[in-house]
Amino acid sequence: MKIVLKQASVIPGFGLTLGYTVFYLSLIVLLPISALFLKTATLGWGEFWSIVSNPRVVASYRLTFGASLVGALINAFFGFIVAWTLVRYSFPGKKIIDALVDLPFALPTAVSGIALTAIYSSNGWVGRYLEPLGIKAAYTPLGVTIALTFIGLPFVVRTLQPALEELDPATEEAARSLGASRMQTFLRVILPAVFPALLTGFALSFARALGEYGSVVFISGNMPMFTEITPLLIIAKLEQYDYAGATAIASVMLLASFAILLVINFLQWYSSHRYRTGV
Amino acid sequence: MSIEIRNINKTFGSFTALKDINLLVPSGELVALLGPSGCGKTTLLRIISGLEQPDPGNGAILFHDEDVASRSVADRKIGFVFQHYALFRHMSVFDNVAFGLTVKPRSQRPGKEEIRDQVMELLRLVQLESQANRFPSQLSGGQRQRVALARALAVKPKVLLLDEPFGALDAKVRQELRRWLRRLHDELHVTSVFVTHDQEEALEVSDQVVVMNAGQIEQVGPPAEVYDHPANPFVYQFLGNVNLFHGRIDGGEAKINHLDRSQSEQEVVAYVRPHDLDVSRERTSPDAIEAIVRYIHAAGGMPRLELERLDNGESIAAEVARERYRELELQVGDHLFVTPRNLRFFVEGAPLDYQI
């Protein structure tokens, strides 16, 4: 069987663009990643294992993945509400709120880190009201979660907006006319229709949080075994010229994130492929 | 179940969508709401369904003498069919139709087997039983609308409401589907109201036609009656093609072929349908209008002629029978005499009770 690679199109240049895509991705993505693994490979198995299973490192995995997961879940929930409000209603100041959503994208992460620390520290605007309640935000895992939530919000909102706009309000009316309650309409008609987009937003927010460094290091306080995130440990190793050790931790992070994203992508494909076929 | 609408008003901001609407839909009838876009027909349908609320006031919506105005759409026991189907695209055809049954409270919900049987029965009714496991995106437009209809019928509605149900389909499917809807209605006898802007569709399918314009009802009646005896010029013009003649009443007789308006007593407007015009090569009556053939559209059952009046240059559309067309051997540029067979006169919008 002959595989037809070339497809007729009004815009020519399939060969050129495919070649460029492969070359570009190799240069930008594949090459650094292979360098990472090659550098890691200079370590023996025993050495590698002792670095990546060090209790301090394991504690940082737990914090990084845990806080990222919680942050992404919070974003999935509140991001949905924000996206819904922006899509379904018109109100004065809507454009401004819409622009505000992008702020975490645009702000240098160090700036947002310092701002968050200032607000949530025990004498900050919000922190001083949390303190009497016995809640310490800054310099605790809670602070890490707040920072990771902050930077992940735009991903959920921006991926959900087009999906919600595509939703036909008539389907909700149809559900209601068939006797469904408001809750049933939401759970059985709206949510399944936007679920793939919600999952994508969640995955992006989660992935972004895993690699986040700048905004977290200020608010976390970087206490070993308590508020140290994995990217921080990698930086620490680099500062001590322990390149192999840094790449060892990095490759564990990379593989874990890759596995998680693979699962999420599969779920997303599974939830959307059925009714999109044959359009 | 009959539907009665009393004194319903609806405004959107400063725009009046419905103005003091009163309407009775007898039980078991299929009624068409007909009118140009923006006339309020869809708003009226949505108010009947409960998807839209009328303006507060002394208006009432009664289903079988019971006021349902305060009930939500979910509690009115209606079936609603949307113009663009509004199917749940993440559900199979089967699940779409079953939806109304599966959202019932646990105590009223039929068992799995029973739901299966009912859904398959409905799919048989709309001739889609072989498509039960497909998804809406895999169906054609006509099939999707049939699924939407089956879905609406699944909850055994007392009233079936259809919003331009065939509006998004192509001409051939449209025609098939509306005949099919008529047969289905004769089988089920559920009180149905459907909205359309297509006069042909309204006249062909319905028991009663409600002609609407600018938020008001212009005329209600069986198709033949509204077509043959339009209550006003709007209905005349909206139902089918029509020629308009300005004339005057002269000595108790309405004249349309005189240019001289100076001695007119009262201005009249006369309407005549293109197929009610006689054309001939000789003057057959003193009332005949002299005209020149400008265009001939010979395709179709009745060849259509576009004529230009010699006296004032206005154009006239005429339809002649095929035999007559062959007999006359018409050519563009021919001189003809046009005699109206069935003129309807209106003076300032009100019908004048005589015809020639």
XYZ file of C-alpha atoms in Angstrom:
635
model
C 0.000 0.000 0.000
C 1.310 3.388 -0.901
C 0.993 6.023 1.739
C -0.104 9.317 0.297
C 1.655 12.082 2.161
C 0.810 14.921 -0.133
C -2.651 16.377 0.123
C -4.163 18.660 -2.444
C -4.786 22.103 -1.051
C -5.211 25.622 -2.333
C -2.189 26.656 -0.330
C 0.862 24.696 -1.502
C 3.973 23.903 0.492
C 3.203 20.728 2.408
C 6.765 19.448 2.032
C 8.309 22.700 3.130
C 6.063 23.217 6.148
C 6.349 19.622 7.358
C 10.135 19.762 7.018
C 10.223 23.009 8.928
C 7.923 21.636 11.659
C 10.104 18.586 12.218
C 13.313 20.594 12.166
C 11.970 23.289 14.458
C 10.548 20.888 17.013
C 13.796 18.914 17.023
C 15.812 22.020 17.638
C 13.571 23.598 20.259
C 12.109 20.595 22.066
C 13.777 17.317 21.265
C 17.401 18.395 21.415
C 17.323 19.929 24.920
C 15.348 16.988 26.227
C 17.801 14.458 24.824
C 20.656 16.479 26.290
C 18.843 16.253 29.616
C 18.650 12.474 29.454
C 22.194 12.134 28.141
C 23.536 14.171 31.030
C 21.488 12.096 33.460
C 22.929 8.950 31.911
C 26.422 9.948 33.070
C 25.243 8.910 36.530
C 25.161 5.248 37.470
C 21.827 3.687 38.462
C 22.753 3.600 42.116
C 23.800 7.227 42.160
C 20.729 8.269 40.181
C 18.418 6.458 42.555
C 20.015 7.896 45.665
C 19.574 11.439 44.272
C 15.967 11.119 43.136
C 14.813 9.191 46.203
C 16.427 11.497 48.727
C 13.729 12.287 51.350
C 14.076 16.027 50.753
C 13.564 15.513 47.025
C 10.615 13.178 47.559
C 8.991 15.762 49.832
C 9.386 18.330 47.072
C 7.704 16.027 44.529
C 4.825 15.634 46.894
C 4.420 19.371 47.328
C 4.874 20.227 43.667
C 2.463 17.655 42.291
C 0.006 18.017 45.192
C -0.154 21.804 45.103
C -0.307 21.842 41.295
C -3.160 19.369 41.329
C -5.125 21.298 43.937
C -4.428 24.576 42.115
C -5.602 23.123 38.790
C -8.766 21.720 40.415
C -9.583 25.086 41.993
C -8.991 26.729 38.629
C -11.197 24.216 36.849
C -14.057 25.070 39.202
C -13.731 28.834 39.467
C -12.406 29.201 35.932
C -15.620 27.601 34.742
C -17.669 30.193 36.600
C -15.552 33.052 35.225
C -15.754 31.734 31.655
C -19.503 31.161 31.970
C -20.065 34.694 33.251
C -17.969 36.196 30.486
C -19.667 34.185 27.740
C -23.287 34.224 28.841
C -23.847 37.659 30.305
C -23.136 41.185 29.246
C -22.536 43.755 31.916
C -20.625 47.010 32.247
C -16.921 46.404 32.699
C -17.012 43.008 31.025
C -14.100 43.879 28.731
C -12.012 44.897 31.736
C -12.713 41.660 33.579
C -11.941 39.750 30.413
C -8.587 41.504 30.190
C -7.890 40.889 33.892
C -7.992 37.147 33.248
C -4.832 37.452 31.160
C -2.898 39.290 33.831
C -1.230 36.177 35.281
C 0.041 35.468 31.750
C 1.501 38.909 31.306
C 2.985 39.599 34.722
C 6.623 38.544 35.234
C 6.340 35.634 37.644
C 8.738 37.201 40.154
C 6.487 40.262 40.322
C 3.386 38.202 41.019
C 5.357 36.173 43.573
C 6.405 39.272 45.484
C 2.891 40.738 45.249
C 1.299 37.552 46.565
C 3.818 37.345 49.392
C 3.135 40.934 50.381
C -0.601 40.325 50.468
C -0.592 36.964 52.246
C 2.212 37.490 54.763
C 1.055 37.874 58.352
C 0.944 41.681 58.142
C -0.303 41.856 54.544
C -3.761 42.946 53.330
C -5.267 39.497 53.379
C -2.781 37.707 55.631
C -3.622 39.847 58.671
C -7.235 38.680 58.558
C -6.256 35.053 58.057
C -3.803 35.112 60.957
C -6.446 35.386 63.749
C -8.295 32.472 62.156
C -5.189 30.369 62.608
C -4.524 30.228 58.856
C -1.014 30.933 57.741
C -0.794 31.423 53.993
C 2.670 32.756 53.254
C 5.596 30.379 53.859
C 3.327 27.303 53.970
C 2.148 24.772 51.360
C -1.082 26.821 51.248
C 0.900 29.773 49.932
C 2.440 27.546 47.256
C -1.036 26.447 46.233
C -2.255 30.053 46.045
C 0.632 30.997 43.766
C 0.072 27.986 41.513
C -3.655 28.735 41.330
C -2.927 32.320 40.386
C -0.693 31.478 37.446
C -2.954 28.717 36.098
C -6.298 30.548 35.930
C -6.026 31.971 32.384
C -5.511 28.510 30.909
C -8.870 27.221 32.109
C -10.796 30.382 31.215
C -9.265 30.773 27.779
C -9.810 27.151 26.753
C -13.375 27.063 28.095
C -14.589 30.298 26.512
C -14.720 29.067 22.896
C -16.352 25.802 23.989
C -19.041 27.655 25.915
C -19.624 30.058 23.040
C -20.164 27.103 20.755
C -22.803 25.718 23.104
C -26.285 26.289 21.715
C -28.531 27.760 24.437
C -31.404 25.994 22.668
C -30.077 22.640 23.916
C -30.563 23.871 27.480
C -34.068 25.024 26.620
C -34.705 21.648 25.036
C -33.572 19.888 28.204
C -35.806 22.090 30.344
C -38.795 21.588 28.041
C -38.303 17.830 28.407
C -38.775 18.204 32.149
C -35.148 18.277 33.315
C -34.379 20.282 36.444
C -31.761 23.030 36.316
C -29.210 20.724 37.953
C -29.962 17.888 35.526
C -29.630 20.309 32.627
C -26.211 21.381 33.871
C -24.899 17.930 34.684
C -26.264 16.084 31.678
C -26.289 18.664 28.904
C -23.852 21.512 29.581
C -21.050 19.754 31.437
C -20.574 16.800 29.046
C -20.497 19.182 26.078
C -17.693 21.315 27.504
C -15.911 18.552 29.415
C -13.124 18.002 26.843
C -12.314 21.707 26.880
C -12.439 21.765 30.681
C -10.029 18.855 30.777
C -7.649 20.606 28.388
C -7.741 23.748 30.511
C -7.143 21.669 33.617
C -4.199 19.883 32.010
C -2.614 23.123 30.816
C -3.054 24.758 34.187
C -1.623 21.692 35.894
C 1.375 21.476 33.545
C 2.097 25.156 33.938
C 2.016 24.822 37.729
C 4.430 21.882 37.732
C 7.168 23.939 36.121
C 6.457 27.193 37.932
C 9.368 28.673 39.827
C 9.373 32.464 39.918
C 6.112 33.174 41.686
C 6.454 30.334 44.179
C 9.917 30.856 45.632
C 8.934 34.089 47.369
C 5.713 32.982 48.978
C 6.922 29.496 49.908
C 9.853 30.472 52.092
C 11.726 27.412 50.763
C 11.937 25.418 53.971
C 13.442 21.957 53.352
C 10.958 19.106 53.697
C 8.095 21.601 54.080
C 7.780 24.241 51.374
C 10.481 23.366 48.873
C 9.270 22.763 45.326
C 11.128 20.531 42.895
C 12.188 23.276 40.437
C 13.827 25.026 43.382
C 15.883 21.931 44.203
C 16.987 21.745 40.586
C 18.157 25.347 40.725
C 19.924 24.662 44.018
C 21.796 21.735 42.464
C 22.773 23.870 39.482
C 24.130 26.556 41.754
C 26.385 23.947 43.307
C 27.585 22.914 39.809
C 25.944 19.504 40.307
C 24.623 19.334 36.738
C 24.095 15.577 36.689
C 22.121 15.713 39.936
C 19.950 18.545 38.576
C 19.188 16.664 35.374
C 18.380 13.493 37.320
C 15.620 15.254 39.274
C 14.523 17.060 36.141
C 14.115 13.831 34.197
C 11.961 12.353 36.955
C 9.778 15.474 36.817
C 9.642 15.294 33.067
C 8.620 11.640 32.930
C 6.000 12.082 35.624
C 4.465 15.129 33.934
C 4.540 13.373 30.614
C 2.721 10.358 32.027
C 0.056 12.530 33.671
C -0.511 14.615 30.552
C -0.761 11.442 28.497
C -3.522 10.146 30.742
C -5.384 13.472 30.623
C -5.063 13.637 26.849
C -6.375 10.136 26.546
C -9.378 11.004 28.728
C -9.997 14.080 26.642
C -9.763 12.157 23.401
C -12.058 9.499 24.773
C -14.703 11.952 25.937
C -14.764 13.883 22.682
C -13.982 11.520 19.832
C -17.265 9.637 19.836
C -19.622 12.357 18.789
C -17.172 14.335 16.729
C -16.618 11.604 14.204
C -18.302 11.986 10.875
C -19.035 15.706 11.189
C -55.857 19.877 25.036
C -56.946 23.320 23.870
C -54.746 26.376 24.223
C -56.199 29.767 24.959
C -54.249 32.983 24.969
C -55.801 36.082 26.487
C -54.488 39.651 26.307
C -50.831 38.764 25.995
C -48.338 41.597 25.539
C -44.573 41.389 25.162
C -42.054 44.157 24.818
C -38.281 43.976 24.505
C -37.057 47.362 25.700
C -38.867 49.848 23.486
C -39.761 47.231 20.857
C -43.271 45.820 21.005
C -43.072 42.180 19.968
C -46.683 41.258 20.775
C -49.642 43.576 21.208
C -52.735 42.336 22.995
C -52.848 38.845 21.517
C -55.976 36.712 21.869
C -56.069 33.280 20.304
C -57.847 29.981 20.747
C -56.282 26.776 19.484
C -58.926 24.030 19.586
C -57.956 20.663 20.981
C -56.276 18.290 18.540
C -55.739 20.826 15.772
C -52.580 21.674 13.892
C -52.265 25.445 13.768
C -49.712 27.487 11.840
C -48.429 30.855 13.038
C -47.522 32.573 9.803
C -45.864 35.903 9.259
C -42.770 37.732 8.072
C -39.658 37.653 10.244
C -39.923 39.922 13.249
C -43.724 39.710 13.383
C -43.694 38.088 16.833
C -44.716 34.562 15.868
C -41.727 32.879 17.496
C -42.123 35.054 20.598
C -45.753 33.954 20.855
C -44.745 30.303 20.533
C -42.069 30.700 23.188
C -44.561 32.366 25.512
C -46.958 29.447 25.061
C -44.088 27.077 25.880
C -42.926 28.994 28.937
C -39.447 29.625 27.518
C -40.372 33.309 27.454
C -42.493 35.251 29.918
C -45.160 37.709 28.759
C -45.218 41.226 30.173
C -46.917 41.340 33.543
C -50.542 42.330 33.276
C -53.940 40.712 33.064
C -52.849 38.289 30.345
C -53.432 34.569 30.714
C -52.339 31.361 29.023
C -54.755 28.506 29.494
C -54.155 24.870 28.687
C -57.554 23.223 28.764
C -59.062 26.007 30.911
C -56.196 25.832 33.385
C -53.935 28.879 33.738
C -50.338 27.790 33.230
C -48.770 31.250 33.073
C -46.988 30.799 36.393
C -45.611 27.359 35.538
C -42.069 26.876 34.287
C -41.378 25.284 30.933
C -40.413 22.044 32.691
C -43.879 21.756 34.261
C -46.094 22.614 31.295
C -45.981 19.177 29.695
C -45.143 20.512 26.280
C -42.938 19.191 23.521
C -40.802 21.801 21.816
C -39.031 21.331 18.493
C -36.343 23.867 17.644
C -35.420 25.220 14.240
C -31.823 24.035 14.530
C -32.789 20.750 16.201
C -30.936 21.468 19.498
C -30.007 17.816 19.831
C -27.592 16.765 22.559
C -24.600 16.025 20.388
C -22.720 14.036 22.997
C -25.590 11.545 23.213
C -26.615 8.862 20.756
C -29.956 9.079 18.970
C -31.350 6.615 21.485
C -30.146 8.632 24.491
C -31.474 11.837 22.978
C -34.958 10.396 22.666
C -34.726 8.749 26.087
C -33.616 11.975 27.790
C -37.073 13.175 28.774
C -37.825 9.805 30.377
C -34.515 9.471 32.226
C -34.738 12.893 33.900
C -38.066 12.107 35.529
C -38.017 11.857 39.316
C -37.180 8.331 40.448
C -40.762 7.592 41.517
C -42.205 8.363 38.058
C -39.335 7.097 35.962
C -40.121 4.019 33.910
C -37.828 1.009 34.201
C -34.907 0.459 31.843
C -36.802 -2.071 29.751
C -39.835 0.159 29.494
C -37.725 3.156 28.427
C -36.093 0.975 25.792
C -39.419 -0.143 24.413
C -40.882 3.351 24.354
C -37.824 4.849 22.664
C -37.683 2.140 20.011
C -41.391 2.592 19.396
C -40.843 6.330 18.817
C -37.868 5.688 16.576
C -40.054 3.357 14.545
C -42.617 6.141 14.293
C -40.027 8.540 12.861
C -38.484 5.764 10.775
C -35.072 5.921 12.422
C -34.899 2.666 14.384
C -31.766 1.587 12.516
C -29.977 4.790 13.576
C -30.465 4.377 17.333
C -26.759 4.079 18.121
C -25.534 6.830 15.870
C -24.692 10.344 16.967
C -26.463 13.476 15.716
C -23.386 14.574 13.754
C -23.712 11.428 11.639
C -27.279 12.204 10.547
C -28.677 14.393 7.789
C -30.705 17.500 8.590
C -34.031 15.812 7.980
C -33.066 12.860 10.171
C -31.930 15.174 12.951
C -35.235 16.995 12.933
C -37.077 13.676 13.129
C -34.953 12.726 16.155
C -35.844 16.085 17.712
C -39.511 15.359 17.108
C -39.262 11.872 18.607
C -37.457 13.348 21.609
C -40.235 15.888 22.117
C -42.928 13.213 21.786
C -41.212 10.885 24.288
C -42.585 12.779 27.284
C -46.131 12.392 25.917
C -46.711 16.137 25.647
C -50.214 17.562 25.815
C -49.148 20.269 23.398
C -46.550 20.097 20.637
C -44.827 23.352 19.678
C -42.586 23.600 16.635
C -40.429 26.638 15.878
C -39.775 26.786 12.134
C -39.203 23.044 12.208
C -38.256 22.744 8.551
C -36.616 26.135 8.136
C -33.071 24.812 8.012
C -33.755 22.040 5.491
C -33.530 22.079 1.729
C -36.664 22.377 -0.389
C -37.211 18.727 -1.221
C -36.698 17.357 2.291
C -38.866 20.165 3.592
C -41.763 19.164 1.427
C -41.483 15.490 2.342
C -41.166 16.241 6.013
C -44.148 18.540 6.198
C -46.426 15.972 4.571
C -45.050 13.432 6.967
C -45.769 15.810 9.885
C -49.359 16.153 8.687
C -49.804 12.356 8.602
C -48.153 12.026 12.005
C -50.500 14.624 13.417
C -53.523 12.827 12.006
C -52.281 9.717 13.772
C -51.487 11.250 17.162
C -53.995 14.113 17.357
C -51.894 16.108 19.767
C -52.690 19.837 19.761
C -49.861 21.376 17.755
C -48.723 24.883 16.957
C -45.982 25.515 14.464
C -44.267 28.679 13.381
C -43.351 29.327 9.784
C -42.632 32.186 7.435
C -43.366 29.984 4.435
C -46.981 30.549 3.347
C -46.977 27.435 1.194
C -46.009 25.328 4.187
C -48.669 26.932 6.381
C -51.418 26.512 3.801
C -50.518 22.921 3.031
C -50.066 21.478 6.499
C -52.335 23.257 8.944
C -55.988 23.107 9.979
C -55.950 26.785 10.869
C -53.636 29.556 9.785
C -52.914 32.494 12.069
C -51.474 35.317 9.983
C -49.410 37.720 12.055
C -47.798 41.041 11.331
C -45.970 43.559 13.518
C -46.961 41.911 16.788
C -50.620 41.536 15.947
C -52.881 38.857 14.535
C -54.221 39.874 11.128
C -56.480 36.926 10.375
C -57.306 33.460 11.676
C -58.979 30.815 9.552
C -58.690 27.611 7.578
C -56.112 27.756 4.759
C -58.667 28.037 1.944
C -60.486 30.855 3.681
C -57.450 33.018 4.384
C -56.206 32.444 0.862
C -59.482 33.164 -0.901
C -60.865 35.797 1.451
C -57.992 37.745 2.909
C -59.184 40.140 5.597
C -56.877 42.944 4.565
C -54.238 43.956 2.048
C -51.422 42.615 4.239
C -52.833 39.097 4.258
C -53.486 39.347 0.537
C -49.931 40.347 -0.168
C -48.377 37.909 2.237
C -50.218 34.839 0.954
C -48.865 34.293 -2.515
C -48.073 36.654 -5.361
C -50.418 39.465 -6.031
C -50.906 42.399 -8.389
C -51.916 45.734 -7.031
C -54.000 48.237 -8.960
C -54.857 51.743 -7.882
C -58.264 52.874 -8.933
C -61.245 54.895 -7.929
C -64.930 54.539 -7.412
C -66.790 56.177 -10.238
C -70.554 56.317 -10.101
C -70.864 53.376 -7.763
C -68.452 51.325 -9.851
C -64.838 50.693 -9.092
C -62.531 51.361 -12.000
C -58.925 50.432 -12.289
C -58.020 51.210 -15.862
C -58.301 54.976 -15.882
C -55.427 57.310 -15.403
C -57.597 60.348 -14.915
C -57.844 60.783 -11.185
C -59.238 64.324 -11.120
C -62.880 63.299 -11.046
C -62.360 60.383 -8.624
C -64.736 60.174 -5.725
C -62.813 57.705 -3.577
C -59.466 56.006 -3.976
C -59.488 52.226 -3.946
C -56.787 49.597 -4.096
C -57.510 46.373 -5.927
C -55.674 43.086 -5.633
C -55.670 40.202 -8.029
C -53.651 36.995 -8.031
C -51.524 36.334 -11.136
C -53.529 33.200 -11.977
C -56.760 35.244 -11.908
C -55.717 37.296 -14.899
C -56.943 36.532 -18.412
C -54.719 37.489 -21.286
C -55.773 37.757 -24.911
C -54.625 39.386 -28.115
C -57.921 41.221 -28.655
C -59.797 43.549 -26.362
C -62.519 41.380 -24.833
C -63.969 43.884 -22.389
C -63.874 47.633 -21.877
C -62.092 47.045 -18.558
C -59.146 45.277 -20.165
C -55.705 46.756 -19.575
C -53.313 47.039 -22.461
C -49.795 45.759 -21.764
C -46.565 44.576 -23.380
C -44.863 41.275 -22.557
C -41.466 41.970 -20.977
C -40.328 38.561 -19.760
C -41.590 34.991 -20.012
C -40.710 32.337 -17.431
C -41.929 29.222 -19.172
C -40.597 26.604 -16.720
C -43.123 25.152 -14.273
C -46.789 24.210 -14.343
C -48.031 27.701 -15.084
C -45.873 29.865 -17.369
C -45.388 33.275 -15.778
C -45.488 36.504 -17.716
C -44.109 39.841 -16.687
C -46.125 42.567 -18.370
C -45.769 46.305 -18.519
C -48.896 48.445 -18.552
C -49.026 50.789 -21.492
C -50.965 53.491 -19.650
C -48.795 54.013 -16.565
C -45.763 51.733 -16.971
C -46.474 49.651 -13.845
C -45.657 45.977 -14.072
C -48.149 43.128 -13.813
C -47.419 39.484 -13.106
C -49.710 36.984 -14.823
C -49.839 33.214 -14.873
C -51.509 31.454 -17.764
C -52.377 27.825 -18.263
C -49.967 25.835 -20.421
C -52.539 25.239 -23.158
C -53.457 28.913 -23.318
C -49.754 29.822 -23.465
C -49.206 27.495 -26.463
C -52.368 28.679 -28.165
C -51.333 32.338 -27.946
C -47.748 31.617 -29.072
C -46.535 34.409 -26.837
C -43.299 36.243 -27.520
C -41.512 38.990 -25.634
C -42.738 42.340 -26.944
C -46.262 41.152 -27.819
C -49.209 43.441 -27.166
C -51.811 41.902 -24.886
C -55.056 42.776 -23.158
C -55.302 41.771 -19.524
C -58.657 41.210 -17.843
C -58.904 40.474 -14.134
C -61.296 37.670 -13.229
C -61.350 38.039 -9.479
C -60.541 41.460 -8.085
C -60.645 42.324 -4.406
C -61.040 45.952 -3.485
C -59.868 47.621 -0.329
C -60.574 51.178 0.707
C -58.025 52.426 3.238
C -57.177 48.888 4.336
C -60.761 47.667 4.794
C -62.315 45.273 2.314
C -64.941 46.694 -0.012
C -67.806 44.297 -0.396
C -68.030 43.867 -4.050
C -66.126 42.123 -6.730
C -66.189 41.958 -10.501
